[in-house]
Short mmCIF file of C-alpha atoms in Angstrom, two decimals:
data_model
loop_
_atom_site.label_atom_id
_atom_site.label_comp_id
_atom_site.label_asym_id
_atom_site.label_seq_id
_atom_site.Cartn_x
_atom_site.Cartn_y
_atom_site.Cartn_z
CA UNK M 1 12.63 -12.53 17.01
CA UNK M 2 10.39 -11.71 13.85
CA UNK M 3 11.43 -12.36 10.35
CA UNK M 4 9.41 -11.58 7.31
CA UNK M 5 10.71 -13.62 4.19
CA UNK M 6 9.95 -12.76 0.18
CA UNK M 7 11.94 -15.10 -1.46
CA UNK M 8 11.40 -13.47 -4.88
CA UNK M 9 13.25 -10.43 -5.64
CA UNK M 10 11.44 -10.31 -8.80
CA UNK M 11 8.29 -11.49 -10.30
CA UNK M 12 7.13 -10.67 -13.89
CA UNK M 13 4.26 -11.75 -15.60
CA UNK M 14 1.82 -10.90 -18.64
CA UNK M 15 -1.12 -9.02 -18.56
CA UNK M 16 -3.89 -11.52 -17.50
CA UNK M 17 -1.79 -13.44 -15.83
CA UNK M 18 -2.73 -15.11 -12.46
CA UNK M 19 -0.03 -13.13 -9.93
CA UNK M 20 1.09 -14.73 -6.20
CA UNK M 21 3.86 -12.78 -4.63
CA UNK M 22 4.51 -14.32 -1.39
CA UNK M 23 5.35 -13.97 1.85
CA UNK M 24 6.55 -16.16 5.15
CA UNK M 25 6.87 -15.11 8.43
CA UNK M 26 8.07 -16.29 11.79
CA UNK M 27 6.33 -14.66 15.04
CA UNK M 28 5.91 -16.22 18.93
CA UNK M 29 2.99 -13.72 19.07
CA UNK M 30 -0.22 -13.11 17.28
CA UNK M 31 0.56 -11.86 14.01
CA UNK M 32 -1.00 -9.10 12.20
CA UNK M 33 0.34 -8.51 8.66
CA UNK M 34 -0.21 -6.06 5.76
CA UNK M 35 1.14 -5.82 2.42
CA UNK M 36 2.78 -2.53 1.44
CA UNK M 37 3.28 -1.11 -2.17
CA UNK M 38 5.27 1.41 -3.91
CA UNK M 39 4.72 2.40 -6.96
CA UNK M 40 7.19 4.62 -9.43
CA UNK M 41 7.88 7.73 -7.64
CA UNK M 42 5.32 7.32 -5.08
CA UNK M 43 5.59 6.68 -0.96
CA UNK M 44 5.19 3.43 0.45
CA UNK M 45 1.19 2.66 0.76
CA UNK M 46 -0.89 0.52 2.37
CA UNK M 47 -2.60 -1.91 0.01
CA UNK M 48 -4.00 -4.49 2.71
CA UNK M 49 -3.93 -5.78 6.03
CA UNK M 50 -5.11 -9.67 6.82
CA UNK M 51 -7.53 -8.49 9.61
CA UNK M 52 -9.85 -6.34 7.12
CA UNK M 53 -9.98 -9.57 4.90
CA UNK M 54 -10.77 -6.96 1.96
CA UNK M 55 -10.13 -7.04 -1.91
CA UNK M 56 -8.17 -4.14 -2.93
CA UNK M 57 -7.51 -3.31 -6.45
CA UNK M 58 -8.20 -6.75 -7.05
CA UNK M 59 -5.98 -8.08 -4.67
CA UNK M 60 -6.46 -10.69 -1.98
CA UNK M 61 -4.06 -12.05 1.06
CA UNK M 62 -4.92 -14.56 3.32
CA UNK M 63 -3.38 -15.49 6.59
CA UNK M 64 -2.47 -19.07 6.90
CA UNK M 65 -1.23 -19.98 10.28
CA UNK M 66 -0.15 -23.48 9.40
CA UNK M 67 2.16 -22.60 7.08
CA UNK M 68 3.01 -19.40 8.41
CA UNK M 69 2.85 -17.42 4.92
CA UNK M 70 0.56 -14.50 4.00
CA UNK M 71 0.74 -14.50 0.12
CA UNK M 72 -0.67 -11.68 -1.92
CA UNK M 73 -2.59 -12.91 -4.92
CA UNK M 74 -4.73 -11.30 -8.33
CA UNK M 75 -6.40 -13.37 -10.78
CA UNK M 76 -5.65 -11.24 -13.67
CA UNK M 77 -2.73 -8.89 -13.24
CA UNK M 78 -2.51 -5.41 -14.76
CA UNK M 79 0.14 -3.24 -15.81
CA UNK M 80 -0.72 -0.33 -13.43
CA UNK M 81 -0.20 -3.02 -10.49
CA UNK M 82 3.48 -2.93 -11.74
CA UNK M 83 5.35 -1.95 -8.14
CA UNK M 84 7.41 -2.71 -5.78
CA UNK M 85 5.43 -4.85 -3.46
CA UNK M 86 6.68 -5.32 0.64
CA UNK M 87 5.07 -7.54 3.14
CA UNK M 88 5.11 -6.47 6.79
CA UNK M 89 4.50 -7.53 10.21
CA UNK M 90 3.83 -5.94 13.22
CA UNK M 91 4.51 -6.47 16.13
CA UNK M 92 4.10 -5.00 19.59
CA UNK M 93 1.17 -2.79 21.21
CA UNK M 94 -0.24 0.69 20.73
CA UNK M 95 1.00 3.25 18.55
CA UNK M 96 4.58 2.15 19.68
CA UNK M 97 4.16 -0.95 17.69
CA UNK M 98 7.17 -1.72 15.14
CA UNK M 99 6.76 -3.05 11.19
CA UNK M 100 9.11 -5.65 9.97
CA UNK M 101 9.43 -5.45 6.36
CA UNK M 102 10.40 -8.31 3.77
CA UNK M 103 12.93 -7.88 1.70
CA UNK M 104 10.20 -6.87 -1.05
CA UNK M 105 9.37 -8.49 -4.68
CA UNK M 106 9.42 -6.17 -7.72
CA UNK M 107 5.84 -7.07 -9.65
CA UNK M 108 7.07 -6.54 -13.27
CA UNK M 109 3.39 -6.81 -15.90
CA UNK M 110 3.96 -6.68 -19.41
CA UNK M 111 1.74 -6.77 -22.23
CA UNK C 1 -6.12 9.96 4.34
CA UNK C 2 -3.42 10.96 7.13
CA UNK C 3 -0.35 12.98 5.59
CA UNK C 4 3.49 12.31 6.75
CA UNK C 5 5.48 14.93 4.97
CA UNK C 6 9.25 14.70 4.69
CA UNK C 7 12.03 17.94 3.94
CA UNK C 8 13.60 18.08 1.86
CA UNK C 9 13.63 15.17 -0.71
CA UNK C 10 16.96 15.31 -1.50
CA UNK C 11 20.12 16.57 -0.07
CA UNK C 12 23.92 16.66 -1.06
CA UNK C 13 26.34 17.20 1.52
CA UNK C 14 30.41 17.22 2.32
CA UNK C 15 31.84 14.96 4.45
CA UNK C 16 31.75 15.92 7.80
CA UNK C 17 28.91 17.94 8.12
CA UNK C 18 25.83 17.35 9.57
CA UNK C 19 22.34 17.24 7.53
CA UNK C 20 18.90 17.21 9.31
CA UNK C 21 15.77 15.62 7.88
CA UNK C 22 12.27 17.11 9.21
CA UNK C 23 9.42 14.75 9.06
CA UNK C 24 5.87 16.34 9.83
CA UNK C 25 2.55 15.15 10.52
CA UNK C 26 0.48 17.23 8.26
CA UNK C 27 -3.46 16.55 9.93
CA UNK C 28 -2.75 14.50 12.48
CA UNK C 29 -0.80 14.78 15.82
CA UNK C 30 1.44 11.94 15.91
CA UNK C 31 3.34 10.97 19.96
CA UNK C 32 5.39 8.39 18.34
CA UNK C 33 7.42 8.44 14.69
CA UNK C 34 9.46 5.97 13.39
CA UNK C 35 13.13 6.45 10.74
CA UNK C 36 13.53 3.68 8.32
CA UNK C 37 16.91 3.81 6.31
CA UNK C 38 16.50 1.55 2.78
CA UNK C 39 19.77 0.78 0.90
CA UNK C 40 19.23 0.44 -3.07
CA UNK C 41 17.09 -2.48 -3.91
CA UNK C 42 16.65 -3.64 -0.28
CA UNK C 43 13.77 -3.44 2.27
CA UNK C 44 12.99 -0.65 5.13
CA UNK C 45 15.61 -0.90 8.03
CA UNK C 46 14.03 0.26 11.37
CA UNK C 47 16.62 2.39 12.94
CA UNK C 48 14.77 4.39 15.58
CA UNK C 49 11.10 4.83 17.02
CA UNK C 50 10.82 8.80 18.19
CA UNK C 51 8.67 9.54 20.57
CA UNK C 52 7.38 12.87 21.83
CA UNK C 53 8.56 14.62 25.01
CA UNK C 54 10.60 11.67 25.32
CA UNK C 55 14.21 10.14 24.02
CA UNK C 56 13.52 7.91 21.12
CA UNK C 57 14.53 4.43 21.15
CA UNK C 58 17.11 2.88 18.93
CA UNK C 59 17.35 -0.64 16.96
CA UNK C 60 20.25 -2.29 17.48
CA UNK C 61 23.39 -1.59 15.94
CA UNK C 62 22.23 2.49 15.29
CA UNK C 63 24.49 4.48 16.71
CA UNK C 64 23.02 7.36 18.95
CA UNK C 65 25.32 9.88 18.93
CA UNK C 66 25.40 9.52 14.70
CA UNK C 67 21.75 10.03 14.12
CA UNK C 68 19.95 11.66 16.67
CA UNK C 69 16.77 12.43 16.82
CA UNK C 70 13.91 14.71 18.42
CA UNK C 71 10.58 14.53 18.24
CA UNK C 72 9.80 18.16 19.88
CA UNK C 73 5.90 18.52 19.12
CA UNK C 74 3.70 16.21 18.17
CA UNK C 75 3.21 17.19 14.47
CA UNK C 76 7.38 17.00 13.96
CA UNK C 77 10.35 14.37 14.45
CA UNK C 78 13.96 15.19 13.15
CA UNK C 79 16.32 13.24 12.23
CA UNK C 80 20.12 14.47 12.27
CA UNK C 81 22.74 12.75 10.44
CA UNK C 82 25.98 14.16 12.53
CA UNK C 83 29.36 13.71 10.82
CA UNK C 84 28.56 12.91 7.28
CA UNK C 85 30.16 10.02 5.57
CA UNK C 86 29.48 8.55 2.34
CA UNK C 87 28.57 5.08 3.90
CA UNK C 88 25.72 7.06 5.36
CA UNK C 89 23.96 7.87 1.87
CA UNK C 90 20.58 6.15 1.49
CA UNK C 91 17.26 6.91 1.53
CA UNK C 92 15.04 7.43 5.09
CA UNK C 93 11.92 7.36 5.44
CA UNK C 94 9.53 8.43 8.10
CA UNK C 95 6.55 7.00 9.40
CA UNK C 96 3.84 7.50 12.08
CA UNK C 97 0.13 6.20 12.89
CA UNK C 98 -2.60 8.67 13.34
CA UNK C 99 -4.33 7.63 17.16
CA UNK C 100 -7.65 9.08 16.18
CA UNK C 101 -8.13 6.37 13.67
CA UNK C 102 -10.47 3.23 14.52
CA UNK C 103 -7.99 0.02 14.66
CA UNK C 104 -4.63 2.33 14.60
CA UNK C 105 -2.25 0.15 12.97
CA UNK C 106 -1.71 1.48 9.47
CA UNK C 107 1.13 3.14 9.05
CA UNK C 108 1.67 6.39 6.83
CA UNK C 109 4.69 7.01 5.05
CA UNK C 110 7.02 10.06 4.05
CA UNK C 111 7.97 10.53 0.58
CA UNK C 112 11.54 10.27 1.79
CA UNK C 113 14.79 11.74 1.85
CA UNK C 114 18.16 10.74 -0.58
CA UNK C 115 20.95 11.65 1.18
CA UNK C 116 24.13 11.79 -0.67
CA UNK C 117 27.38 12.28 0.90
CA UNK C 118 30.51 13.56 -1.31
#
């Protein structure tokens, strides 16, 4: 079966601040994984997925197979990227295909 | 980007009765949904993938006859809560892909639904 793991509940940091929020996963299959956010008030968003290999709002993740993690990192954090931050896996084919969430880590910035 | 609207955003209902939660595709046709239920401070529970035409599939440990589900067209899934109890209160939320789009994996969220039961 497919687990997703976040072992921080919450992470808070200063402004500036290098941020790494991260994320494990155990999968028999190929994995494809995204991060997820939520901010305040707002519906669950994508912010990235490991196959576009993108930066998004300054935000990086790369998939490491060895270690079997997928850990979201920013150089210099920001108080908008305060949020409620979920990795995900899918797994599965076609538009059938399910998400497993982690258990999420609450990205707390202050000044 | 593709739209998944949820109604309504928050309900209150007795014990005992039944509440239904719409969740629409807004411009894009959608075959299969999927209900998440989230208790406070915890991460998205699958409980169901709907799928159009067709029964929807349950996780595990979701009990059919309490939360049915039917996914009549392809713009709408609903979700019934049958039987109200309090230990049913939490927050779903509603997803679904939109097929037209190159790659097809993200997923596009409702804004959700609080249910409380009194």
């Amino acid at each position: 079966a497919q687990r997703v793991t976040q072992p921080e509940k919450l992470l808070s940091v200063f402004k500036g601040a290098p941020v790494e929020l991260k994320c494990n996963y155990s999968y028999s299959g190929s994995p494809e994984l995204f991060w997820y956010v939520q901010y305040s008030r707002q519906r669950l968003q994508l912010l990235l997925r490991h196959i576009s290999r993108e930066s998004i709002k300054g935000f990086t993740a790369d998939l490491n197979k060895g270690e079997t993690s997928f850990h979201l990192k920013k150089p210099f954090a920001q108080e908008e990227d305060s949020a409620m931050y979920y990795c995900a896996l899918r797994h599965g084919t076609g538009t059938a295909s399910k998400l497993t969430f982690g258990t999420g880590t609450r990205l707390q910035v202050t000044l | 980007g593709a739209v998944v609207s949820q109604h309504p955003s928050r309900v209150i209902c007795k014990s005992g009765t039944s509440v239904k939660i719409e969740c629409r595709s807004l411009d894009f046709q959608a075959t299969t949904m999927f209900w998440y239920r989230q208790f406070p401070k915890q991460s998205l529970m699958l409980m169901a993938t709907s799928n159009e035409g067709s029964k929807a599939t349950y996780e595990q440990g979701v009990e059919k006859d309490k939360f049915l589900i039917n996914h009549a067209s392809l713009t709408l899934s609903t979700l019934t809560v049958t039987s109200a109890h309090p230990e049913d209160s939490s927050f779903y939320i509603c997803s679904a892909r939109d097929p037209s789009r190159r790659g097809n994996t993200e997923a596009f969220f409702g804004q959700g639904t609080r249910l409380t039961v009194v």
